[in-house]
Amino acid sequence: MSWADAFLAIGAVTIFFAALLAIVWCIAIAAIRQRFTLKLLLVMLTAVCVLAGFQSMGREAARRQSIKSIEMQRAFYLEHRSEFNPQQYDQLTQELDADAARLGFGK
């Protein structure tokens, strides 16, 4: 991991916790005042959107990691093809193709 990646990760974690803190802060203020104002609702909506964005980014990162894993397995099978019998090799590659199709990724 490079320094740039580390700083991006620290920034992302900071934004994530700031969004969580904003939601808790809005709920606490509303509980004290016993009413929600438009500003509080807008802050909460923004924080929820930020958290939804993080969830989406996490899902996409997991998908990319799965695709990378499939590509590495395919390269390994191709490199060691002679060590498998033909039926076993075909079965393994078909399983990889099915996983890739499930992730929306072709050969």
XYZ file of N, CA and C in Angstrom:
321
model
N 0.852 -1.173 0.000
C 0.000 0.000 0.000
C 0.899 1.239 0.000
N 0.629 2.136 -0.909
C 1.427 3.353 -0.990
C 0.941 4.382 0.030
N 1.716 5.451 0.163
C 1.327 6.524 1.084
C 0.021 7.164 0.649
N -0.146 7.323 -0.662
C -1.382 7.935 -1.164
C -2.594 7.082 -0.803
N -2.464 5.767 -0.956
C -3.567 4.870 -0.586
C -3.862 4.949 0.908
N -2.810 5.050 1.708
C -2.997 5.140 3.158
C -3.728 6.426 3.533
N -3.346 7.541 2.917
C -4.023 8.805 3.209
C -5.472 8.777 2.745
N -5.731 8.154 1.598
C -7.113 8.026 1.134
C -7.932 7.174 2.098
N -7.344 6.105 2.588
C -8.060 5.243 3.533
C -8.350 5.984 4.836
N -7.374 6.744 5.320
C -7.591 7.522 6.546
C -8.692 8.555 6.326
N -8.677 9.212 5.178
C -9.720 10.189 4.863
C -11.090 9.551 4.768
N -11.147 8.378 4.162
C -12.432 7.684 4.023
C -12.986 7.279 5.383
N -12.125 6.775 6.242
C -12.568 6.386 7.585
C -13.039 7.611 8.361
N -12.326 8.720 8.215
C -12.713 9.960 8.895
C -14.086 10.432 8.432
N -14.318 10.419 7.132
C -15.617 10.844 6.595
C -16.723 9.903 7.067
N -16.442 8.608 7.081
C -17.426 7.631 7.529
C -17.853 7.909 8.971
N -16.880 8.085 9.854
C -17.221 8.330 11.258
C -17.838 9.708 11.465
N -17.464 10.679 10.635
C -18.099 11.996 10.725
C -19.577 11.899 10.357
N -19.890 11.081 9.361
C -21.296 10.895 8.977
C -22.076 10.209 10.099
N -21.474 9.194 10.707
C -22.136 8.546 11.849
C -22.339 9.524 13.004
N -21.319 10.319 13.274
C -21.418 11.309 14.345
C -22.496 12.344 14.044
N -22.627 12.732 12.780
C -23.657 13.705 12.402
C -25.054 13.153 12.675
N -25.257 11.885 12.382
C -26.569 11.280 12.640
C -26.856 11.254 14.142
N -25.883 10.811 14.926
C -26.068 10.768 16.381
C -26.298 12.177 16.929
N -25.544 13.136 16.427
C -25.682 14.528 16.870
C -27.085 15.051 16.567
N -27.584 14.782 15.367
C -28.927 15.249 14.997
C -29.999 14.623 15.888
N -29.862 13.343 16.163
C -30.845 12.677 17.022
C -30.782 13.247 18.438
N -29.575 13.506 18.927
C -29.430 14.067 20.274
C -30.033 15.469 20.353
N -29.758 16.305 19.372
C -30.313 17.668 19.355
C -31.840 17.609 19.283
N -32.343 16.725 18.426
C -33.802 16.609 18.292
C -34.432 16.106 19.586
N -33.752 15.204 20.281
C -34.294 14.694 21.546
C -34.312 15.787 22.611
N -33.277 16.616 22.615
C -33.224 17.704 23.597
C -34.319 18.734 23.309
N -34.449 19.117 22.044
C -35.450 20.127 21.668
C -36.850 19.542 21.528
N -36.922 18.240 21.417
C -38.171 17.502 21.212
C -38.868 17.878 19.901
N -38.054 18.195 18.891
C -38.600 18.424 17.545
C -37.441 18.389 16.545
N -37.775 18.014 15.322
C -36.802 18.026 14.242
C -36.964 19.315 13.452
N -35.869 19.974 13.161
C -35.922 21.150 12.295
C -35.484 20.730 10.901
N -35.701 21.604 9.947
C -35.317 21.310 8.568
C -33.805 21.124 8.461
N -33.044 21.936 9.175
C -31.583 21.801 9.137
C -31.147 20.422 9.639
N -31.739 19.984 10.741
C -31.376 18.668 11.277
C -31.717 17.561 10.290
N -32.868 17.672 9.668
C -33.259 16.656 8.685
C -32.320 16.656 7.485
N -31.903 17.836 7.028
C -30.976 17.904 5.894
C -29.604 17.330 6.255
N -29.136 17.619 7.462
C -27.851 17.052 7.901
C -27.950 15.533 7.980
N -29.043 15.032 8.533
C -29.214 13.576 8.624
C -29.318 12.940 7.248
N -30.043 13.574 6.342
C -30.175 13.042 4.984
C -28.817 12.995 4.292
N -28.033 14.045 4.449
C -26.690 14.069 3.860
C -25.824 12.955 4.443
N -25.879 12.779 5.752
C -25.079 11.735 6.398
C -25.510 10.344 5.941
N -26.797 10.138 5.805
C -27.291 8.836 5.333
C -26.834 8.588 3.898
N -26.851 9.616 3.068
C -26.375 9.466 1.683
C -24.887 9.132 1.648
N -24.109 9.755 2.521
C -22.676 9.448 2.598
C -22.473 7.987 2.998
N -23.213 7.531 3.992
C -23.083 6.134 4.427
C -23.529 5.169 3.335
N -24.573 5.519 2.595
C -25.017 4.670 1.482
C -23.945 4.611 0.399
N -23.275 5.724 0.176
C -22.173 5.735 -0.787
C -21.041 4.824 -0.360
N -20.727 4.830 0.927
C -19.687 3.929 1.429
C -20.094 2.470 1.268
N -21.356 2.162 1.485
C -21.822 0.789 1.310
C -21.675 0.376 -0.152
N -22.037 1.265 -1.053
C -21.926 0.971 -2.478
C -20.463 0.782 -2.885
N -19.592 1.632 -2.369
C -18.169 1.502 -2.690
C -17.611 0.191 -2.152
N -18.039 -0.205 -0.969
C -17.578 -1.468 -0.398
C -18.033 -2.666 -1.207
N -19.270 -2.614 -1.678
C -19.801 -3.701 -2.499
C -19.017 -3.802 -3.814
N -18.723 -2.663 -4.427
C -17.968 -2.665 -5.683
C -16.536 -3.152 -5.455
N -15.927 -2.771 -4.347
C -14.571 -3.236 -4.043
C -14.548 -4.752 -3.853
N -15.553 -5.297 -3.189
C -15.630 -6.753 -3.007
C -15.821 -7.454 -4.344
N -16.633 -6.862 -5.224
C -16.850 -7.439 -6.552
C -15.542 -7.451 -7.344
N -14.804 -6.347 -7.312
C -13.528 -6.277 -8.034
C -12.521 -7.278 -7.477
N -12.513 -7.452 -6.159
C -11.606 -8.418 -5.546
C -11.970 -9.839 -5.978
N -13.255 -10.134 -6.071
C -13.691 -11.458 -6.523
C -13.278 -11.697 -7.966
N -13.420 -10.677 -8.799
C -13.014 -10.805 -10.202
C -11.512 -11.037 -10.294
N -10.741 -10.310 -9.496
C -9.290 -10.489 -9.487
C -8.933 -11.911 -9.061
N -9.634 -12.436 -8.065
C -9.392 -13.797 -7.598
C -9.701 -14.814 -8.698
N -10.796 -14.603 -9.417
C -11.156 -15.503 -10.517
C -10.082 -15.471 -11.595
N -9.588 -14.281 -11.933
C -8.539 -14.171 -12.947
C -7.265 -14.890 -12.506
N -6.923 -14.779 -11.226
C -5.730 -15.462 -10.721
C -5.911 -16.978 -10.750
N -7.100 -17.462 -10.384
C -7.359 -18.901 -10.435
C -7.302 -19.403 -11.872
N -7.878 -18.637 -12.790
C -7.858 -19.039 -14.203
C -6.417 -19.127 -14.715
N -5.577 -18.161 -14.352
C -4.172 -18.181 -14.769
C -3.444 -19.385 -14.168
N -3.745 -19.707 -12.909
C -3.125 -20.866 -12.267
C -3.528 -22.150 -12.982
N -4.824 -22.301 -13.267
C -5.293 -23.512 -13.951
C -4.669 -23.640 -15.331
N -4.543 -22.519 -16.026
C -3.953 -22.556 -17.365
C -2.473 -22.927 -17.289
N -1.777 -22.383 -16.302
C -0.353 -22.662 -16.143
C -0.102 -24.125 -15.770
N -0.987 -24.703 -14.967
C -0.816 -26.080 -14.492
C -1.803 -27.038 -15.164
N -2.186 -26.724 -16.362
C -3.201 -27.512 -17.078
C -2.790 -28.974 -17.224
N -1.514 -29.208 -17.437
C -1.050 -30.584 -17.660
C -1.187 -31.450 -16.404
N -1.334 -30.840 -15.240
C -1.446 -31.597 -13.997
C -2.871 -32.079 -13.730
N -3.837 -31.569 -14.480
C -5.236 -31.966 -14.309
C -5.639 -32.892 -15.444
N -6.576 -33.812 -15.167
C -7.123 -34.572 -16.285
C -8.126 -33.664 -17.007
N -8.427 -33.944 -18.280
C -9.268 -33.024 -19.064
C -10.639 -32.740 -18.447
N -11.299 -33.768 -17.881
C -12.618 -33.545 -17.288
C -12.516 -32.629 -16.065
N -11.493 -32.850 -15.265
C -11.310 -32.030 -14.068
C -11.029 -30.576 -14.459
N -10.184 -30.390 -15.472
C -9.867 -29.032 -15.932
C -11.119 -28.340 -16.469
N -11.911 -29.063 -17.265
C -13.145 -28.483 -17.807
C -14.120 -28.107 -16.694
N -14.237 -28.966 -15.686
C -15.141 -28.673 -14.574
C -14.683 -27.422 -13.813
N -13.383 -27.328 -13.556
C -12.864 -26.164 -12.829
C -13.083 -24.871 -13.611
N -12.813 -24.904 -14.910
C -12.992 -23.685 -15.709
C -14.470 -23.334 -15.856
N -15.345 -24.338 -15.917
C -16.781 -24.044 -15.983
C -17.266 -23.393 -14.689
N -16.739 -23.849 -13.557
C -17.098 -23.217 -12.278
C -16.629 -21.762 -12.239
N -15.421 -21.519 -12.746
C -14.930 -20.138 -12.797
C -15.780 -19.285 -13.730
N -16.174 -19.860 -14.876
C -17.030 -19.121 -15.811
C -18.376 -18.784 -15.177
N -18.931 -19.721 -14.408
C -20.213 -19.470 -13.738
C -20.064 -18.366 -12.690
N -18.972 -18.403 -11.933
C -18.730 -17.341 -10.944
C -18.552 -15.990 -11.629
N -17.822 -15.982 -12.739
C -17.605 -14.727 -13.467
C -18.917 -14.188 -14.025
N -19.760 -15.070 -14.539
C -21.057 -14.633 -15.073
C -21.939 -14.081 -13.962
N -21.884 -14.696 -12.791
C -22.669 -14.215 -11.653
C -22.244 -12.801 -11.258
N -20.957 -12.497 -11.412
C -20.446 -11.168 -11.068
C -20.573 -10.174 -12.220
N -21.086 -10.636 -13.355
C -21.225 -9.749 -14.504
C -19.904 -9.502 -15.206
N -19.066 -10.515 -15.233
C -17.731 -10.400 -15.804
C -17.523 -11.554 -16.765
N -17.153 -11.251 -17.994
C -16.925 -12.303 -18.981
C -15.503 -12.810 -18.939
N -15.192 -13.693 -19.880
C -13.831 -14.239 -19.965
C -12.884 -13.157 -20.250
